Short mmCIF file of C-alpha atoms in Angstrom, two decimals:
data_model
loop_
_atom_site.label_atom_id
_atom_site.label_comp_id
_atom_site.label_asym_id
_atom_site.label_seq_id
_atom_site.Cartn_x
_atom_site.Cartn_y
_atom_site.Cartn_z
CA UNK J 1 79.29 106.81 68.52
CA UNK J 2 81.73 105.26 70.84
CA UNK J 3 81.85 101.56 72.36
CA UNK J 4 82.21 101.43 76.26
CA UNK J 5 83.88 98.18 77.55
CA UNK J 6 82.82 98.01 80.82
CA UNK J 7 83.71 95.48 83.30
CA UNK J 8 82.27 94.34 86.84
CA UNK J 9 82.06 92.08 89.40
CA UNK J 10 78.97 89.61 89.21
CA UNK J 11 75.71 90.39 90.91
CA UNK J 12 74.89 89.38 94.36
CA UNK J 13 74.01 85.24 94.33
CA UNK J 14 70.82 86.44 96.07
CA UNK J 15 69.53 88.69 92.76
CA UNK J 16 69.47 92.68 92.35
CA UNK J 17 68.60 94.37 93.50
CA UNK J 18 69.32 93.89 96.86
CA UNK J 19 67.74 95.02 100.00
CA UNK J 20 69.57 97.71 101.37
CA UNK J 21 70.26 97.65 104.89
CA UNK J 22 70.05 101.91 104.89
CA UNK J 23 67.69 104.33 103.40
CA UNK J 24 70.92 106.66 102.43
CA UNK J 25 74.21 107.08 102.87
CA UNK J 26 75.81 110.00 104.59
CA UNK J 27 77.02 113.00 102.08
CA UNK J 28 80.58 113.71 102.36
CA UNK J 29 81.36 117.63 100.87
CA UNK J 30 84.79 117.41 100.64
CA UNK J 31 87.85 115.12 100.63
CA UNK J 32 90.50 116.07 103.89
CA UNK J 33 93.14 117.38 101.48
CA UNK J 34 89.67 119.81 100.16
CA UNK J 35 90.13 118.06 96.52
CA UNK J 36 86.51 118.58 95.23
CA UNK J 37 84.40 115.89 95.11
CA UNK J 38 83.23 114.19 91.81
CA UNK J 39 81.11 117.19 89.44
CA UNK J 40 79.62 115.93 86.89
CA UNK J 41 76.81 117.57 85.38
CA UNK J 42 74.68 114.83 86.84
CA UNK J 43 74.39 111.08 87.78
CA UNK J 44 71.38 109.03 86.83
CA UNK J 45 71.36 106.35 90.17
CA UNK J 46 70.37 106.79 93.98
CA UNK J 47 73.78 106.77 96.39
CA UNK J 48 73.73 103.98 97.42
CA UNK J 49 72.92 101.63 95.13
CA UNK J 50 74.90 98.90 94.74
CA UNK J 51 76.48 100.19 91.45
CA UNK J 52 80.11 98.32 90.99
CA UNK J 53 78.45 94.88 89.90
CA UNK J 54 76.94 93.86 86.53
CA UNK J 55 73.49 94.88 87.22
CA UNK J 56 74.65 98.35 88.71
CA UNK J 57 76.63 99.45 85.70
CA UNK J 58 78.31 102.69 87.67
CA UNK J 59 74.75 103.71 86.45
CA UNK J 60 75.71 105.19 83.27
CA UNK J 61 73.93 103.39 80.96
CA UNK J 62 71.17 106.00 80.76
CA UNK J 63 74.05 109.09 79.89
CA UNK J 64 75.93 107.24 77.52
CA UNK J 65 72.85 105.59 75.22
CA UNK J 66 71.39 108.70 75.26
CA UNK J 67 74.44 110.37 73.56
CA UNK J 68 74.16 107.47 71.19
CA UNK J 69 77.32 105.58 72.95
CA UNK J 70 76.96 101.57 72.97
CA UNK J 71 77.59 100.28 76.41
CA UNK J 72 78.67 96.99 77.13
CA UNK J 73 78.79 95.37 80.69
CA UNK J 74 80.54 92.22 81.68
CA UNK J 75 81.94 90.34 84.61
CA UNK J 76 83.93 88.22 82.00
CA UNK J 77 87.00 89.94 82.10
CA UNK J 78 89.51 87.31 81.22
CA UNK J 79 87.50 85.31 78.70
CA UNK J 80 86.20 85.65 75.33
CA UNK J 81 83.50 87.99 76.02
CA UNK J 82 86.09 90.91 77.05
CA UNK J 83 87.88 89.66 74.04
CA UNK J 84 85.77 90.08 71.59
CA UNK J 85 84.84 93.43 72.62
CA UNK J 86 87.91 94.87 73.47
CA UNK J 87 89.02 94.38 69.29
CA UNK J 88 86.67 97.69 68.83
CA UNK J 89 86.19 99.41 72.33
CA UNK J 90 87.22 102.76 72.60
CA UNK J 91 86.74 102.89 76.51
CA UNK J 92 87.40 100.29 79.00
CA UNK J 93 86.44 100.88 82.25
CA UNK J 94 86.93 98.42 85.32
CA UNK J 95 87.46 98.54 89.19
CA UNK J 96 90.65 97.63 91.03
CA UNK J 97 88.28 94.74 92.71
CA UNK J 98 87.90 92.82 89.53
CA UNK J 99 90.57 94.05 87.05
CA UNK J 100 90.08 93.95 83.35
CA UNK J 101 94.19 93.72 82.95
CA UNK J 102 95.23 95.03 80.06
CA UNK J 103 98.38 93.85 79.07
CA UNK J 104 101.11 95.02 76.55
CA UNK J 105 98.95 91.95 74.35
CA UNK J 106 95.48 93.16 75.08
CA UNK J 107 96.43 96.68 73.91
CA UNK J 108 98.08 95.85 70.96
CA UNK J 109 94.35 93.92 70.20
CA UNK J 110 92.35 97.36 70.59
CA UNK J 111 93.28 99.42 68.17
CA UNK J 112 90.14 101.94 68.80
CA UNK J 113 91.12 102.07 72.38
CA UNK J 114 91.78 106.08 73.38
CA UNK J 115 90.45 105.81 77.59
CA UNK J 116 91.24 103.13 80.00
CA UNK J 117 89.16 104.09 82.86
CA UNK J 118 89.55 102.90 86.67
CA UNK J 119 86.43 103.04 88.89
CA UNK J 120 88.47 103.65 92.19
CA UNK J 121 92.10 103.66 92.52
CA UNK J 122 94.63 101.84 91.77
CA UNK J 123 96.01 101.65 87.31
CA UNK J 124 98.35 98.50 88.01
CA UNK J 125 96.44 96.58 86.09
CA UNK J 126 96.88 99.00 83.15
CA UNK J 127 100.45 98.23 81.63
CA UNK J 128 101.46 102.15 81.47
CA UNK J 129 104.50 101.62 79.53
CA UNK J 130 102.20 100.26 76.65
CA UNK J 131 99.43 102.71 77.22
CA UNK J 132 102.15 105.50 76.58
CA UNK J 133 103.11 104.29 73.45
CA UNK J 134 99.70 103.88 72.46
CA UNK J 135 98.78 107.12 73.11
CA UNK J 136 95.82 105.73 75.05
CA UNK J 137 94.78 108.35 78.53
CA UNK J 138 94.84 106.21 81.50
CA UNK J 139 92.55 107.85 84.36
CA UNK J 140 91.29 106.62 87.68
CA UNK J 141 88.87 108.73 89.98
CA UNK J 142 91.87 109.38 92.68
CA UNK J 143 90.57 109.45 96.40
CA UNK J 144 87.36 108.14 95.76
CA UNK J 145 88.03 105.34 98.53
CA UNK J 146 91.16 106.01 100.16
CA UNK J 147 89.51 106.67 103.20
CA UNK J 148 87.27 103.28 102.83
CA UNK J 149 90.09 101.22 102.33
CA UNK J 150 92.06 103.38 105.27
CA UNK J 151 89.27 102.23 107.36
CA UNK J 152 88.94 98.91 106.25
CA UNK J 153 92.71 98.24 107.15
CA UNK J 154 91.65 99.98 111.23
CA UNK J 155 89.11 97.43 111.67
CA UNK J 156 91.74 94.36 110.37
CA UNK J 157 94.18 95.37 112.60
CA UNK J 158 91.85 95.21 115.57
CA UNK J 159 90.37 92.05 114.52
CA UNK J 160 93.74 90.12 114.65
CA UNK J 161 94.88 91.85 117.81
CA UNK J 162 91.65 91.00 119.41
CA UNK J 163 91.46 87.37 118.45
CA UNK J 164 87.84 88.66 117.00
CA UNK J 165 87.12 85.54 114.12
CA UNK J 166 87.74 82.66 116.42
CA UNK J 167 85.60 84.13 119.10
CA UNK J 168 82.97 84.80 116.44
CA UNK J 169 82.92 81.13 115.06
CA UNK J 170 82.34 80.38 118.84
CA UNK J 171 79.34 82.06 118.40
CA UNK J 172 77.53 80.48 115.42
CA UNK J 173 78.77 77.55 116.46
CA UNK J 174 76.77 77.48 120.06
CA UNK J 175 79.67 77.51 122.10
CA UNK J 176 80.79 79.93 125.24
CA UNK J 177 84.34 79.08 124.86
CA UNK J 178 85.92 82.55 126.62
CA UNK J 179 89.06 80.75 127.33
CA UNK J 180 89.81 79.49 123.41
CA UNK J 181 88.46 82.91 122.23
CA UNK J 182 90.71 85.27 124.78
CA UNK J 183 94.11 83.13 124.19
CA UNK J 184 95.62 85.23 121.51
CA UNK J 185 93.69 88.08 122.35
CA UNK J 186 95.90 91.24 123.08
CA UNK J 187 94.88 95.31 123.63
CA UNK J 188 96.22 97.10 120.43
CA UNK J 189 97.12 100.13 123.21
CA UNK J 190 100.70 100.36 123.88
CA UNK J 191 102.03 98.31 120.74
CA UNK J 192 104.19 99.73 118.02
CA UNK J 193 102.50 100.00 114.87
CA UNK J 194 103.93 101.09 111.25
CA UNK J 195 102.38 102.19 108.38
CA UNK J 196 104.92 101.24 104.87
CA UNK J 197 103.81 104.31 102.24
CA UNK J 198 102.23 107.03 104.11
CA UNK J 199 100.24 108.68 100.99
CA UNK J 200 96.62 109.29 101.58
CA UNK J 201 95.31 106.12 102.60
CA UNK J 202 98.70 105.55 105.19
CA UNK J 203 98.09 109.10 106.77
CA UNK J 204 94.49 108.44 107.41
CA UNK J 205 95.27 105.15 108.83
CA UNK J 206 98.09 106.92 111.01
CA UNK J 207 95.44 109.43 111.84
CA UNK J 208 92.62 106.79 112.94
CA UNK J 209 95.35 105.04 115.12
CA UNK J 210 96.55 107.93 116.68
CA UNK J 211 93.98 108.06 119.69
CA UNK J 212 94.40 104.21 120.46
CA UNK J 213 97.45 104.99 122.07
CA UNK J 214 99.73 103.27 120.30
CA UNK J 215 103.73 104.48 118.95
CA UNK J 216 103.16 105.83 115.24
CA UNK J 217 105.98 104.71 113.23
CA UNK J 218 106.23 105.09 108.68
CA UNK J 219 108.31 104.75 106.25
CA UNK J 220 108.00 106.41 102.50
CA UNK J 221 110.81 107.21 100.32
CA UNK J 222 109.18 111.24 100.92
CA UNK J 223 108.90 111.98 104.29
CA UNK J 224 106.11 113.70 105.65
CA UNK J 225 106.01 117.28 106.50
CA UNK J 226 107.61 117.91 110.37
CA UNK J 227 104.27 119.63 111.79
CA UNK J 228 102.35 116.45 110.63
CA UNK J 229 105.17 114.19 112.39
CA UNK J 230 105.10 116.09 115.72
CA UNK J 231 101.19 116.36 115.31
CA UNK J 232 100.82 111.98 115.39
CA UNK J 233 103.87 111.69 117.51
CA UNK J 234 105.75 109.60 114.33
CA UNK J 235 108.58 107.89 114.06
CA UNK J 236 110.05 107.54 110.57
CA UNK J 237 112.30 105.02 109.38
CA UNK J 238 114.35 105.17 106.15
CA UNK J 239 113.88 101.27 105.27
CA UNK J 240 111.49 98.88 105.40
CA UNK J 241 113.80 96.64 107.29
CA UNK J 242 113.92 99.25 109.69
CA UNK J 243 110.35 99.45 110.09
CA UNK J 244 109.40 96.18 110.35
CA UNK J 245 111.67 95.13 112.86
CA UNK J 246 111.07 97.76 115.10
CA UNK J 247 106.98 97.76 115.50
CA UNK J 248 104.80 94.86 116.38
CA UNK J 249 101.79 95.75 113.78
CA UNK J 250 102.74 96.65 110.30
CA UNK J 251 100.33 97.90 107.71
CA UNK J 252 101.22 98.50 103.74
CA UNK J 253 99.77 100.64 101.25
CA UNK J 254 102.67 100.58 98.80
CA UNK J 255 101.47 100.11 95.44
CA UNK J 256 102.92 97.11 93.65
CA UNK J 257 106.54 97.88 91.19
CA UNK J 258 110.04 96.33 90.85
CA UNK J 259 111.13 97.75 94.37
CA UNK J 260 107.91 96.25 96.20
CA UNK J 261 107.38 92.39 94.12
CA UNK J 262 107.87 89.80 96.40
CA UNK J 263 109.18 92.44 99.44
CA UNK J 264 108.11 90.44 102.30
CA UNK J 265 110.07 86.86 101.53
CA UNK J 266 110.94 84.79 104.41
CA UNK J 267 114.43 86.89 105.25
CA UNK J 268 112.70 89.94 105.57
CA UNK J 269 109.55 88.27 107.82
CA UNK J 270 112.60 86.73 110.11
CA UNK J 271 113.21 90.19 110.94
CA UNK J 272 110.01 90.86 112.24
CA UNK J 273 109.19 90.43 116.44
CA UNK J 274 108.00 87.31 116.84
CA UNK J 275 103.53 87.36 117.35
CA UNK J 276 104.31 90.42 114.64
CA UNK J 277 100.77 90.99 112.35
CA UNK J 278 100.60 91.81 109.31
CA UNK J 279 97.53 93.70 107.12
CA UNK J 280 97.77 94.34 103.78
CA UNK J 281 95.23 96.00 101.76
CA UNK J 282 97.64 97.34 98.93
CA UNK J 283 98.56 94.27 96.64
CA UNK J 284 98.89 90.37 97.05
CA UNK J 285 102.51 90.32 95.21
CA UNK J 286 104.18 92.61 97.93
CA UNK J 287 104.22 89.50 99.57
CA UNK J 288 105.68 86.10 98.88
CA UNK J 289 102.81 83.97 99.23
CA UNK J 290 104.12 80.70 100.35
CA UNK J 291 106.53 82.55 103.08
CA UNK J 292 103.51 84.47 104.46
CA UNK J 293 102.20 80.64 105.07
CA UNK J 294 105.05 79.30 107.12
CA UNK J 295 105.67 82.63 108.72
CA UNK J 296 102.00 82.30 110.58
CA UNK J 297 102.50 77.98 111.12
CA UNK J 298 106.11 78.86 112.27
CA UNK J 299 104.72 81.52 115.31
CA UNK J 300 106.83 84.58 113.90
CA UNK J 301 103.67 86.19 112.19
CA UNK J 302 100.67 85.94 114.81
CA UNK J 303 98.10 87.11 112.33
CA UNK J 304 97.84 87.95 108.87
CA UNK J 305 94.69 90.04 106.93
CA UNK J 306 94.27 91.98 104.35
CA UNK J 307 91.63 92.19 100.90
CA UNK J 308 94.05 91.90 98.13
CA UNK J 309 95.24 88.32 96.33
CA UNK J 310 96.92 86.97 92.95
CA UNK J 311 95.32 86.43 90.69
CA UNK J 312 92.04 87.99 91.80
CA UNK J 313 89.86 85.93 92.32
CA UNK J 314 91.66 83.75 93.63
CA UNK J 315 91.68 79.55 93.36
CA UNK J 316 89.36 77.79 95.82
CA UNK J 317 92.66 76.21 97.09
CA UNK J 318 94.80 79.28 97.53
CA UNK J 319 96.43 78.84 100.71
CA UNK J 320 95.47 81.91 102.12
CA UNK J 321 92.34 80.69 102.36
CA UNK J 322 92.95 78.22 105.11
CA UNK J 323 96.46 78.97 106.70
CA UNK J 324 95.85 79.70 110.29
CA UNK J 325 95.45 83.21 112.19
CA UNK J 326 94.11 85.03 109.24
CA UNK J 327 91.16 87.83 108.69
CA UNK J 328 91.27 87.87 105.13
CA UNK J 329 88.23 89.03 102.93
CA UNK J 330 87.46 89.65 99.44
CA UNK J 331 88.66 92.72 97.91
CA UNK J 332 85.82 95.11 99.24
CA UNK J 333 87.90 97.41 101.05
CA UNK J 334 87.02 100.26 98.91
CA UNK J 335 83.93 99.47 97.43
CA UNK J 336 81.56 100.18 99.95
CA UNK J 337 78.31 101.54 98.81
CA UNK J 338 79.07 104.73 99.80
CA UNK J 339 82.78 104.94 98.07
CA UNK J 340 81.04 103.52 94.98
CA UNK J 341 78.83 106.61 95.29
CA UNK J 342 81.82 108.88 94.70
CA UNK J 343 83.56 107.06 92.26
CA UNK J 344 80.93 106.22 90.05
CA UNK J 345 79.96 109.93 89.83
CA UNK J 346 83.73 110.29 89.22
CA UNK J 347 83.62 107.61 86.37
CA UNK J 348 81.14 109.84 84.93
CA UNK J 349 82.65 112.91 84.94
CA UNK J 350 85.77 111.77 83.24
CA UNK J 351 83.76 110.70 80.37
CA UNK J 352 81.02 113.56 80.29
CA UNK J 353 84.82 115.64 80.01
CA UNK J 354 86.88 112.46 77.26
CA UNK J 355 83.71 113.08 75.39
CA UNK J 356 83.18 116.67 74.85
CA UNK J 357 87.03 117.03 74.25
CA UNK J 358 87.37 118.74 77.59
CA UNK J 359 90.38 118.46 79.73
CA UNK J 360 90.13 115.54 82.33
CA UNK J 361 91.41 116.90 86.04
CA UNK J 362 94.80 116.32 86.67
CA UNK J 363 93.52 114.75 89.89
CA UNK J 364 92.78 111.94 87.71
CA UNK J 365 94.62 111.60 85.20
CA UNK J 366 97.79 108.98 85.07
CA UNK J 367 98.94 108.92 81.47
CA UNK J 368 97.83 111.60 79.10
CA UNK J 369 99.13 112.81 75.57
CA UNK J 370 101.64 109.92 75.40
CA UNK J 371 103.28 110.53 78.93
CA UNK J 372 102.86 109.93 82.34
CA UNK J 373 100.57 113.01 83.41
CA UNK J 374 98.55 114.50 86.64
CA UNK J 375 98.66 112.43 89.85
CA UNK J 376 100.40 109.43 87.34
CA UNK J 377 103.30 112.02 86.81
CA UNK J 378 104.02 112.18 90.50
CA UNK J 379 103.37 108.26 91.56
CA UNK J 380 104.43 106.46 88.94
CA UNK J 381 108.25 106.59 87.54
CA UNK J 382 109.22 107.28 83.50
CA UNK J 383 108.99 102.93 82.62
CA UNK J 384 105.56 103.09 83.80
CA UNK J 385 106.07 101.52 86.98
CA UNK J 386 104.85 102.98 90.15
CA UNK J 387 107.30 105.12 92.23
CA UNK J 388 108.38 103.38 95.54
CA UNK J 389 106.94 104.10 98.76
CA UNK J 390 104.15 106.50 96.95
CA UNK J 391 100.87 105.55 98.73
CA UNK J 392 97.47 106.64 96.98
#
């Protein structure tokens, strides 16, 4: 018998289950690349359910209890709850939306650990580097929600172009204002737009973008293949300085290492056209918090949204939360109902394949055998640190 750690994000305030606004969600066969979808042997929920919160448990509690597993769920993943069950876990699972981090420390603590598990994509909160010389497999169920969070990053960039939350808050508020809502208001046809780490999520942005008529530009440290360039009309750039000075909407997928902390700091967002906008739906510590701030008081930055903070959740007085000309939400982008669909079937079919001693797909699978392995071996470089510009 093993003990699953599993963490989530708390139930909805209004109780579960909710009341879902659909009857079903649409069945997607493939993914574009024609990686096969999650195959497990079977999944005991509905898709559709809300299954990345507490109540939901990625609806495996059936599966694993009935192999005579012990499942533990818990939103508490920085307190003493996690704690105490992490000393004897041998799985943790979490999603990138409420990360159980486990730390060189935290490992060290769990000496049954063999699986650390990621609902979605996204291991950063995994320190790699430890997990390798623990010997512990570090999976995530890879593309599960690239295309959610591809499409959560469209509809940002066309809120702050079209000025849409201050003409919504006219709205509820009773007002007509058409004047205070169309001010900063702009088409997103004609305008520059770049896309920093042009890996799945990046090219599917590129791809939704394409017919707004608007100049395609990227950057990644591999360029994309020629045919795909000519096909979107796009403009590469080796730097990110090159980029962002050159496009007047810039959106990052770059996954968080030493090359990407703290990129955008006030020099490099002085480089930027001024009423530039930025949308980030990779990680909060690209940017330099405070600089993002006077950036968007200041004028240069026009708007600023994204789904990712530090730490997550963050304070009620993070500054983010007020500064002015922002679209920011929770980190939801890729946990829509229907991505949780596919990656809680994923979740599922790494353990059906950790438990039966089968191999896990190298689709999934970041460190393995006490080295980086799979998709890990190809994003992430030999310190455990992602690779620059790689994009999930």
């Amino acid at each position: 018998m093993a003990k699953i750690l599993c963490v989530l994000y708390p139930d909805p305030v209004t109780g579960y289950p909710p009341e879902y606004a659909r009857d079903s969600i649409p069945m997607v066969e493939a993914y574009p690349d024609g990686q096969p979808m999650p195959s497990p042997a079977t999944i005991d929920f509905t898709p559709g359910e809300l299954l990345g919160c507490v109540s939901g448990e990625l609806g495996l509690r059936k599966y694993l209890e009935a192999a005579g597993h012990e499942l533990v769920v818990t939103s508490d993943k920085d307190g003493a709850e996690f704690e105490r069950h992490l000393a004897d876990a041998e799985v943790v699972i979490s999603q990138p939306f409420w990360p159980a981090y486990l730390s060189a420390e935290r490992i060290a603590k769990a000496p049954n650990l063999k699986l650390a598990l990621t609902a979605g994509i996204g291991s950063d909160h995994v320190d790699l580097d430890a997990a390798i010389k623990s010997g512990i497999t570090v999976a995530e169920v890879t593309y599960s929600n690239s295309i959610s969070v591809a499409e959560h990053a469209v509809m940002q960039i066309l809120t702050l172009v079209r000025n849409f939350v201050p003409s919504y808050k006219w709205v509820i508020e009773g007002g007509w204002n058409i004047a205070d809502c169309v001010e900063r208001a702009y088409d997103l046809e004609g305008m520059d737009v770049g896309v920093i780490a042009a890996g799945r999520i990046g090219q599917a942005v590129l791809r939704r973008l394409a017919p707004f008529g608007v100049r395609l530009h990227y950057f990644d440290t591999r360029r994309l293949p020629l045919e795909l360039e000519q096909e979107l009309n796009l403009t590469f750039h080796d730097s990110v300085e090159s980029l962002v000075s050159s496009v007047d909407v810039v959106d990052v997928h770059a996954p968080l290492h030493p090359s990407t902390y703290h990129m955008f700091d006030a020099d490099l967002l002085a480089t930027m056209r001024r009423g530039s906008y930025i949308v980030n739906t990779a990680r909060a510590e690209i940017m330099v918090r405070d600089d993002v701030v006077a950036a968007l008081e200041s004028g240069r930055l026009a708007g600023y949204a994204g789904d990712v903070w530090y730490p997550q959740p963050p304070a009620a007085d993070h500054p983010w939360r007020t500064m002015p000309h922002h679209a920011m939400t929770p980190h939801v982008s890729g946990t829509t109902l229907s991505a949780q669909a596919r990656y809680a079937a994923g979740a599922r079919e790494i353990l059906e394949d950790f438990f039966a001693g089968s191999p896990i797909r190298d689709e999934y699978l970041i460190v393995d055998g006490g080295a980086l392995a799979g998709v890990g071996a190809a994003s992430y470089t030999a310190d455990g640190k992602a690779s620059p510009g790689a994009g999930a």
